Coordinates of C-alpha atoms in Angstrom, one line a residue:
M190 CA 14.5 46.0 -39.8
S191 CA 17.0 43.2 -39.4
V192 CA 16.2 39.7 -38.1
N193 CA 19.1 37.9 -36.3
V194 CA 19.1 34.2 -36.8
A195 CA 21.4 32.0 -34.8
V196 CA 22.1 28.8 -36.6
P197 CA 21.4 25.8 -34.3
S198 CA 24.0 23.2 -33.9
P199 CA 23.1 20.0 -35.6
I200 CA 22.7 16.7 -33.7
P201 CA 22.7 13.1 -34.9
A202 CA 19.5 11.9 -36.6
V203 CA 18.9 9.4 -33.8
A204 CA 17.9 12.3 -31.5
H205 CA 15.3 13.8 -33.8
R206 CA 11.8 14.0 -32.2
G207 CA 9.7 13.6 -35.4
M208 CA 6.2 14.9 -36.0
R209 CA 4.3 16.0 -33.0
Q210 CA 0.9 17.7 -32.4
S211 CA 0.2 19.0 -28.9
G212 CA 2.9 16.8 -27.4
V213 CA 1.6 13.6 -29.0
S214 CA 4.2 11.8 -31.1
A215 CA 3.6 9.9 -34.3
V216 CA 4.9 6.8 -32.6
T217 CA 2.1 7.1 -30.0
M218 CA -0.5 7.6 -32.6
L219 CA 0.7 4.6 -34.7
T220 CA 0.9 2.5 -31.5
I221 CA -2.8 3.1 -30.8
Y222 CA -3.6 2.1 -34.4
L223 CA -1.5 -1.1 -33.9
V224 CA -3.4 -2.0 -30.7
L225 CA -6.8 -1.5 -32.4
L226 CA -5.6 -3.4 -35.4
V227 CA -4.2 -6.5 -33.8
G228 CA -5.5 -6.4 -30.2
F229 CA -9.2 -6.7 -31.1
P230 CA -11.1 -9.0 -33.5
S231 CA -10.4 -7.5 -37.0
N232 CA -14.1 -7.6 -38.0
M233 CA -15.4 -6.1 -34.7
A234 CA -17.3 -2.9 -35.4
I235 CA -19.5 -0.4 -33.7
S236 CA -22.9 -1.6 -34.7
A237 CA -24.5 1.8 -35.2
L238 CA -21.8 2.7 -37.8
G239 CA -22.1 -0.5 -39.9
A240 CA -19.3 -0.9 -42.4
Y241 CA -17.6 2.3 -41.1
G242 CA -17.5 1.2 -37.5
R243 CA -14.3 -0.8 -37.3
P244 CA -12.1 0.9 -34.7
Q245 CA -8.8 0.6 -36.7
F246 CA -10.6 2.1 -39.7
L247 CA -11.8 5.1 -37.7
W248 CA -8.4 5.6 -36.2
G249 CA -6.8 5.5 -39.6
I250 CA -9.1 8.4 -40.6
V251 CA -8.0 10.2 -37.5
L252 CA -4.4 9.7 -38.5
F253 CA -5.1 11.1 -42.0
I254 CA -6.8 14.2 -40.5
W255 CA -4.0 14.6 -38.0
W256 CA -1.4 14.5 -40.8
V257 CA -3.4 17.0 -42.9
F258 CA -3.5 19.5 -40.0
S259 CA 0.2 19.0 -39.4
Q260 CA 0.9 19.9 -43.1
L261 CA -1.3 23.0 -42.9
Q262 CA 0.6 24.5 -40.0
V263 CA 3.7 26.6 -40.3
Q264 CA 6.6 24.2 -39.9
R265 CA 10.3 24.7 -39.2
R266 CA 12.0 22.2 -41.4
T267 CA 14.4 20.5 -39.0
V268 CA 15.4 17.9 -41.6
E269 CA 16.2 18.2 -45.3
M270 CA 13.1 17.0 -47.1
I271 CA 13.8 14.4 -49.7
G272 CA 11.6 12.8 -52.3
Q273 CA 9.5 9.8 -51.3
P274 CA 8.8 7.6 -54.4
V275 CA 6.4 5.5 -52.4
R276 CA 4.3 8.5 -51.5
I277 CA 4.2 9.5 -55.1
A278 CA 3.1 6.0 -56.2
L279 CA 0.4 6.0 -53.6
G280 CA -0.9 9.4 -54.7
V281 CA -1.1 8.3 -58.3
F282 CA -2.8 5.1 -57.3
L283 CA -5.4 7.0 -55.3
M284 CA -6.1 9.3 -58.3
I285 CA -6.6 6.3 -60.6
A286 CA -8.9 4.7 -58.0
L287 CA -11.0 8.0 -57.7
V288 CA -11.2 8.2 -61.5
G289 CA -12.4 4.6 -61.7
F290 CA -14.9 5.3 -59.0
A291 CA -16.3 8.3 -60.8
V292 CA -16.4 6.4 -64.1
A293 CA -18.3 3.6 -62.4
L294 CA -20.9 5.9 -60.9
L295 CA -21.4 7.7 -64.3
R296 CA -21.8 4.3 -65.9
G297 CA -24.5 3.5 -63.4
Q298 CA -24.4 1.0 -60.5
P299 CA -27.0 -1.1 -58.6
S300 CA -28.0 0.7 -55.5
D301 CA -26.4 -1.9 -53.2
Q302 CA -23.0 -1.4 -54.9
V303 CA -22.6 2.4 -54.2
S304 CA -22.1 2.1 -50.5
P305 CA -19.4 -0.6 -50.7
A306 CA -17.6 1.5 -53.3
I307 CA -17.6 4.5 -51.0
S308 CA -16.5 2.3 -48.1
A309 CA -13.6 1.0 -50.2
I310 CA -12.4 4.5 -51.0
L311 CA -12.6 5.5 -47.4
R312 CA -10.6 2.4 -46.4
F313 CA -7.8 3.6 -48.7
V314 CA -8.0 7.0 -47.1
S315 CA -7.6 5.4 -43.7
W316 CA -4.6 3.3 -44.8
T317 CA -3.1 6.4 -46.4
G318 CA -3.3 8.2 -43.1
V319 CA -1.3 5.4 -41.5
M320 CA 1.3 5.4 -44.2
L321 CA 1.7 9.2 -44.3
V322 CA 2.1 9.6 -40.5
A323 CA 4.8 6.9 -40.6
I324 CA 6.6 8.6 -43.5
D325 CA 6.5 12.1 -42.2
G326 CA 6.2 11.5 -38.4
I327 CA 9.1 9.2 -37.8
R328 CA 12.4 11.1 -38.2
S329 CA 14.8 9.1 -36.1
M330 CA 16.1 5.6 -35.8
T331 CA 15.1 5.5 -32.2
E332 CA 11.5 6.1 -33.1
L333 CA 11.6 3.7 -36.0
L334 CA 13.0 0.9 -33.9
T335 CA 10.4 1.7 -31.2
I336 CA 7.4 1.2 -33.6
V337 CA 9.1 -1.8 -35.2
R338 CA 9.6 -3.5 -31.8
R339 CA 5.9 -2.8 -31.0
I340 CA 4.9 -4.4 -34.3
V341 CA 6.9 -7.5 -33.4
I342 CA 5.4 -7.6 -29.9
A343 CA 1.8 -7.3 -31.3
C344 CA 2.3 -10.0 -33.9
A345 CA 4.1 -12.3 -31.5
L346 CA 1.2 -12.0 -29.0
L347 CA -1.1 -12.7 -32.0
A348 CA 1.0 -15.8 -32.7
M349 CA 0.9 -17.0 -29.1
L350 CA -2.9 -16.6 -29.1
G351 CA -3.0 -18.7 -32.3
I352 CA -0.9 -21.4 -30.7
V353 CA -3.2 -21.5 -27.6
Q354 CA -6.2 -21.7 -29.9
F355 CA -4.6 -24.6 -31.8
I356 CA -3.9 -26.5 -28.6
S357 CA -7.2 -25.8 -26.8
G358 CA -9.6 -25.7 -29.7
Q359 CA -11.1 -22.5 -28.3
S360 CA -11.0 -19.0 -29.9
F361 CA -11.1 -17.0 -26.6
L362 CA -12.8 -14.2 -28.5
E363 CA -16.3 -14.7 -27.1
V364 CA -15.7 -11.9 -24.6
F365 CA -15.8 -9.3 -27.3
S366 CA -19.2 -10.4 -28.6
G367 CA -20.7 -9.5 -25.2
I368 CA -19.6 -5.8 -25.3
P369 CA -22.7 -3.6 -25.8
G370 CA -22.8 -1.6 -29.0
L371 CA -20.3 -3.8 -30.9
S372 CA -21.1 -6.3 -33.6
E373 CA -20.3 -10.0 -32.8
S374 CA -16.9 -11.2 -33.8
A375 CA -16.2 -14.2 -35.9
G376 CA -13.0 -16.0 -36.8
G377 CA -10.7 -17.5 -34.2
I378 CA -10.5 -21.1 -35.4
D379 CA -11.2 -23.0 -38.6
T380 CA -10.5 -26.6 -39.6
R381 CA -8.3 -28.3 -42.3
G382 CA -8.2 -32.1 -42.3
M383 CA -7.8 -33.3 -38.7
F384 CA -6.4 -30.0 -37.4
L385 CA -7.7 -26.7 -36.3
R386 CA -6.6 -23.6 -38.2
S387 CA -6.0 -20.8 -35.8
S388 CA -6.5 -17.2 -36.8
G389 CA -6.0 -15.3 -33.5
T390 CA -7.9 -12.0 -33.7
A391 CA -7.9 -12.2 -37.5
T392 CA -11.1 -12.9 -39.5
H393 CA -9.4 -15.6 -41.6
P394 CA -6.4 -17.9 -41.2
L395 CA -4.8 -16.4 -44.3
E396 CA -5.0 -12.9 -42.8
Y397 CA -3.4 -14.3 -39.6
G398 CA -0.7 -16.0 -41.6
T399 CA 0.1 -12.8 -43.5
A400 CA 0.6 -10.9 -40.3
L401 CA 3.0 -13.5 -39.0
S402 CA 5.0 -13.5 -42.3
I403 CA 5.3 -9.7 -42.4
A404 CA 6.6 -9.7 -38.8
V405 CA 9.2 -12.5 -39.2
P406 CA 11.9 -10.3 -40.9
L407 CA 11.3 -7.5 -38.5
A408 CA 11.5 -9.9 -35.5
L409 CA 14.8 -11.3 -36.9
A410 CA 16.3 -7.8 -37.2
V411 CA 15.1 -6.7 -33.7
A412 CA 16.4 -9.9 -32.1
I413 CA 19.9 -9.4 -33.5
L414 CA 20.0 -5.7 -32.8
R415 CA 19.0 -6.4 -29.2
M416 CA 21.8 -8.8 -28.7
G417 CA 24.0 -6.0 -27.4
H418 CA 21.6 -5.2 -24.6
R419 CA 23.1 -5.5 -21.1
H420 CA 20.2 -7.4 -19.7
E421 CA 20.1 -11.0 -20.8
S422 CA 16.3 -11.3 -20.2
R423 CA 15.6 -8.4 -22.6
R424 CA 17.8 -10.1 -25.2
L425 CA 16.1 -13.5 -24.7
R426 CA 12.5 -12.3 -25.0
W427 CA 13.0 -11.2 -28.6
W428 CA 14.2 -14.7 -29.6
I429 CA 11.1 -16.1 -27.8
F430 CA 8.9 -13.8 -29.9
L431 CA 10.7 -15.0 -33.0
A432 CA 10.2 -18.6 -32.0
A433 CA 6.5 -18.0 -31.4
L434 CA 6.1 -16.5 -34.9
A435 CA 7.9 -19.5 -36.4
M436 CA 5.9 -22.0 -34.4
A437 CA 2.6 -20.4 -35.2
S438 CA 3.5 -20.4 -38.9
F439 CA 4.1 -24.2 -38.8
L440 CA 0.8 -24.7 -36.8
A441 CA -1.2 -22.5 -39.1
V442 CA -1.8 -25.5 -41.5
S443 CA -1.7 -23.1 -44.4
R444 CA 0.4 -23.3 -47.6
S445 CA 0.6 -19.6 -48.1
T446 CA 1.7 -19.0 -44.5
L447 CA 4.5 -21.6 -44.9
I448 CA 5.5 -20.1 -48.2
G449 CA 5.5 -16.6 -46.7
F450 CA 7.6 -17.8 -43.7
A451 CA 10.1 -19.5 -46.0
V452 CA 10.5 -16.6 -48.3
A453 CA 10.9 -14.2 -45.4
V454 CA 13.7 -16.3 -43.9
V455 CA 15.4 -16.8 -47.3
L456 CA 15.3 -13.0 -48.0
M457 CA 16.7 -12.2 -44.6
I458 CA 19.6 -14.7 -44.6
P459 CA 21.9 -12.6 -46.8
A460 CA 21.1 -9.5 -44.7
L461 CA 22.1 -11.2 -41.4
P462 CA 25.6 -10.9 -39.9
R463 CA 27.5 -14.0 -40.9
R464 CA 27.8 -15.3 -37.3
Y465 CA 24.0 -15.5 -37.0
R466 CA 23.2 -17.2 -40.3
A467 CA 23.9 -20.8 -39.3
L468 CA 22.2 -20.2 -36.0
I469 CA 19.0 -19.1 -37.7
I470 CA 19.0 -21.9 -40.3
V471 CA 19.7 -24.7 -37.8
G472 CA 17.5 -23.2 -35.1
G473 CA 14.6 -22.9 -37.6
A474 CA 15.1 -26.5 -38.8
V475 CA 15.2 -27.9 -35.2
L476 CA 12.1 -25.9 -34.2
A477 CA 10.2 -27.3 -37.3
V478 CA 11.2 -30.9 -36.4
V479 CA 10.1 -30.4 -32.8
V480 CA 6.8 -29.0 -33.8
V481 CA 6.2 -31.9 -36.3
I482 CA 7.2 -34.6 -33.8
A483 CA 5.1 -33.0 -31.1
T484 CA 2.0 -32.8 -33.4
P485 CA 1.2 -36.3 -34.8
G486 CA -0.2 -36.1 -38.3
L487 CA 1.0 -32.5 -38.9
Y488 CA 3.7 -33.6 -41.3
G489 CA 1.3 -35.7 -43.4
T490 CA -1.2 -32.9 -43.5
I491 CA 1.4 -30.3 -44.6
L492 CA 2.8 -32.7 -47.2
G493 CA -0.7 -33.4 -48.5
M494 CA -1.4 -29.7 -48.9
F495 CA 1.4 -29.3 -51.3
L496 CA 1.1 -32.6 -53.1
G497 CA -2.6 -32.2 -53.6
V498 CA -2.5 -28.6 -54.6
G499 CA -4.1 -29.2 -58.0
K500 CA -7.2 -30.8 -56.3
D501 CA -7.6 -28.2 -53.6
S502 CA -10.7 -26.1 -53.8
S503 CA -8.9 -22.8 -53.1
T504 CA -6.4 -23.6 -55.9
Q505 CA -9.3 -24.4 -58.3
S506 CA -11.0 -21.2 -57.3
R507 CA -7.9 -19.2 -58.2
Q508 CA -7.6 -20.9 -61.5
A509 CA -11.2 -20.1 -62.2
G510 CA -10.5 -16.5 -61.3
M511 CA -7.7 -16.3 -63.8
A512 CA -10.0 -17.6 -66.5
L513 CA -12.7 -15.1 -65.6
A514 CA -10.5 -12.0 -65.2
P515 CA -10.4 -11.0 -68.9
V516 CA -14.3 -11.1 -69.0
F517 CA -14.6 -8.7 -66.0
L518 CA -11.7 -6.5 -67.2
S519 CA -13.1 -6.0 -70.7
A520 CA -15.8 -3.6 -69.3
S521 CA -13.1 -1.0 -68.4
P522 CA -9.5 -2.2 -69.1
F523 CA -7.6 0.9 -68.2
V524 CA -9.2 2.2 -65.0
G525 CA -11.2 -0.8 -64.0
V526 CA -14.8 -1.4 -62.9
G527 CA -14.4 0.7 -59.8
V528 CA -12.9 0.1 -56.4
G529 CA -15.4 -1.8 -54.1
T530 CA -17.8 -2.7 -56.9
L531 CA -16.6 -6.3 -57.3
L532 CA -18.9 -7.9 -54.8
P533 CA -18.8 -11.5 -53.7
R534 CA -22.0 -12.2 -55.5
Y535 CA -20.2 -11.9 -58.8
F536 CA -17.1 -13.9 -57.9
I537 CA -14.6 -14.2 -55.0
F538 CA -11.1 -13.8 -56.4
D539 CA -8.6 -15.5 -54.0
N540 CA -6.0 -13.3 -55.5
Q541 CA -5.8 -9.6 -54.6
W542 CA -3.7 -8.8 -57.7
L543 CA -6.5 -10.0 -59.9
G544 CA -9.0 -8.0 -57.8
I545 CA -6.9 -4.9 -58.2
L546 CA -6.6 -5.5 -61.9
I547 CA -10.4 -5.7 -62.3
E548 CA -11.3 -2.9 -60.0
T549 CA -8.6 -0.4 -61.0
G550 CA -7.6 -1.6 -64.4
I551 CA -4.2 -2.0 -66.0
L552 CA -3.1 1.5 -64.9
G553 CA -4.1 0.9 -61.3
T554 CA -2.4 -2.4 -61.1
L555 CA 0.9 -1.1 -62.5
V556 CA 0.8 1.8 -60.0
F557 CA -0.2 -0.5 -57.1
A558 CA 2.8 -2.7 -58.0
A559 CA 4.9 0.5 -58.1
I560 CA 4.0 1.1 -54.4
F561 CA 5.7 -2.2 -53.5
V562 CA 8.6 -1.6 -55.8
T563 CA 9.3 1.9 -54.5
A564 CA 8.8 0.8 -50.9
I565 CA 11.3 -2.0 -51.3
W566 CA 13.7 0.3 -53.2
S567 CA 13.5 3.0 -50.5
A568 CA 14.3 0.5 -47.7
A569 CA 17.0 -1.3 -49.6
A570 CA 18.6 1.9 -50.8
A571 CA 18.6 3.2 -47.2
A572 CA 20.4 0.1 -46.1
H573 CA 22.9 0.3 -48.9
R574 CA 23.7 4.0 -48.2
S575 CA 24.1 3.8 -44.5
Q576 CA 27.2 2.8 -42.5
R577 CA 25.1 2.1 -39.3
E578 CA 24.4 -1.5 -38.6
D579 CA 20.9 -0.9 -37.3
I580 CA 19.8 1.1 -40.4
R581 CA 21.3 -1.5 -42.7
L582 CA 19.7 -4.5 -41.0
M583 CA 16.3 -2.8 -40.5
G584 CA 16.2 -1.5 -44.1
R585 CA 16.7 -5.0 -45.4
A586 CA 14.1 -6.3 -43.0
L587 CA 11.5 -3.8 -44.1
A588 CA 12.2 -4.5 -47.7
A589 CA 11.8 -8.3 -47.0
S590 CA 8.5 -7.7 -45.2
T591 CA 7.2 -5.6 -48.1
A592 CA 8.2 -8.3 -50.6
V593 CA 6.5 -11.0 -48.6
A594 CA 3.3 -9.0 -48.3
G595 CA 3.2 -8.5 -52.1
L596 CA 3.7 -12.2 -52.6
L597 CA 1.0 -13.3 -50.3
L598 CA -1.6 -11.0 -51.9
A599 CA -1.5 -13.6 -54.8
F600 CA -3.0 -16.1 -52.4
F601 CA -6.1 -14.2 -51.1
D602 CA -7.9 -10.9 -51.4
G603 CA -5.8 -9.3 -48.7
L604 CA -7.2 -5.8 -48.9
A605 CA -10.5 -7.2 -47.6
F606 CA -8.9 -8.1 -44.3
P607 CA -7.9 -5.2 -41.9
I608 CA -4.9 -6.8 -40.2
A609 CA -3.2 -7.8 -43.4
A610 CA -3.8 -4.5 -45.2
G611 CA -3.2 -2.3 -42.1
L612 CA 0.2 -3.9 -41.4
M613 CA 1.1 -3.7 -45.1
F614 CA 0.5 0.1 -45.3
L615 CA 2.3 0.7 -42.0
V616 CA 5.3 -1.1 -43.4
F617 CA 5.1 1.0 -46.6
G618 CA 5.3 4.1 -44.4
L619 CA 8.3 2.7 -42.4
C620 CA 10.1 2.1 -45.7
G621 CA 9.7 5.8 -46.5
A622 CA 10.7 6.8 -42.9
I623 CA 14.0 4.8 -43.0
R624 CA 14.8 6.4 -46.3
T625 CA 14.7 9.8 -44.6
V626 CA 16.6 8.7 -41.6
S627 CA 19.3 7.1 -43.7
W628 CA 19.6 10.3 -45.8
A629 CA 20.0 12.5 -42.8
E630 CA 22.6 10.1 -41.3
S631 CA 24.5 10.1 -44.6
R632 CA 24.6 13.9 -44.6
G633 CA 26.2 13.8 -41.1
A634 CA 23.5 15.4 -38.9
M635 CA 20.1 17.0 -38.7
I636 CA 18.6 19.8 -36.5
A637 CA 16.3 18.6 -33.8
P638 CA 13.2 20.6 -32.8
S639 CA 14.4 20.8 -29.2
T640 CA 17.4 22.9 -30.3
L641 CA 15.2 25.8 -31.5
Q642 CA 13.7 28.6 -29.4
W643 CA 11.3 31.2 -30.7
A644 CA 11.8 34.6 -29.2
G645 CA 9.3 37.4 -29.9
S646 CA 9.9 41.1 -29.4
G647 CA 6.8 41.6 -27.4
D648 CA 4.9 43.6 -30.0
G649 CA 4.4 40.7 -32.3
R650 CA 6.0 42.5 -35.3
T651 CA 9.5 41.1 -35.0
A652 CA 10.9 37.8 -33.9
A653 CA 14.1 35.9 -34.1
F654 CA 15.6 32.6 -33.0
A655 CA 17.0 33.0 -29.6
G656 CA 19.7 30.5 -30.4
P657 CA 20.1 26.8 -29.8
K658 CA 19.8 25.0 -26.6
R659 CA 22.5 22.6 -25.7
A660 CA 21.9 19.4 -27.7
S661 CA 23.1 16.0 -26.6
S662 CA 24.7 14.0 -29.4
A663 CA 24.5 10.8 -27.5
V664 CA 23.1 7.9 -29.5
R665 CA 20.2 6.4 -27.7

């Protein structure tokens, strides 16, 4: 019995609809995660669930299950599947983390360390769900730009909240502590010298600063790409968001935030069209001067943070951590002491790279670094391969955001803070997604799901493609 198959006409990659389940797109699912991640206090949790009650953690688990179900279903491959080095690196890291976890349990652990270790493993599962949905669910530049714009909006609103907190001295998060069934939220504001240190909805100013720094390259890219929009107000608002991120970075009163902002801008300057480079440099310098002049004492405080770095308690803590790391690592140098077993009662390492080294060993650290390297390579290679301006600019922006995130992990234990870690894994996934989009674009076209119709013979024994629908090749 013959089966007739009509080959659908390919359409541009920008029209591909991506991964969907019951009509819900990956962009929608990731947007919900983004709202839960940034829109609520990062340490807010459902009281009855304890350490497992944070909404963004639970939604990440939902994303992982959603992704698994999508992989188990029969799929019509509408895009040529390509290797994703960042996914392989993450898979190897998870295997090393699980081996280290098993070794730690076999070695014996105090009863109060088992639950944190399980919680740490499940957090990685949650972040994995976010990353995999982004890699496999986003199949078009339209969808990728949509989720990137929403990241910029979320982080810009976070920055605006931080600016208001800095000016008013109030956190404005008290409303969440009155919601029944939720644990009370902390964070919002801290102090350094004579200034308040804002943190928005983050638990700590460093988590807040990391979110701002990750968003800066993306905001730059979006603002430039939206310059062609016919409505001036829609072009202007992206520059306002970028200015809010820059201003909040200056007002964060944090060395790591300023370093992250500076590195983000420096990495993006070569990627920008020439006509925008002077504008960004001069505009950033003018904004910095205005903020310093409008905030008496800010310049002296920032200068003192860098000149007195050797006497700062956080710097001394990091130096002490470097000295103690070999002692902790000697217990299990290759696979570490186990994820989640390095509790604060032993020592607080203000350096996530040291924490990863101790908890997952030399092998785990090398593979964790490989996640960053492969993500940066995927995004940069996509930019290099493509002839489209939007893919080139966004690929470089995603690579810059990933590099900034990796740098800032040396200044605090970033995986202990949901907003910093969640954004980082989302960006990892977007680096993989733009690799797929760029590959499809370089091959000329890809088949969209909407072009396929399944026609059954009625008895369920034979079926054939009824042929393609008319597909629009317009670039949205």
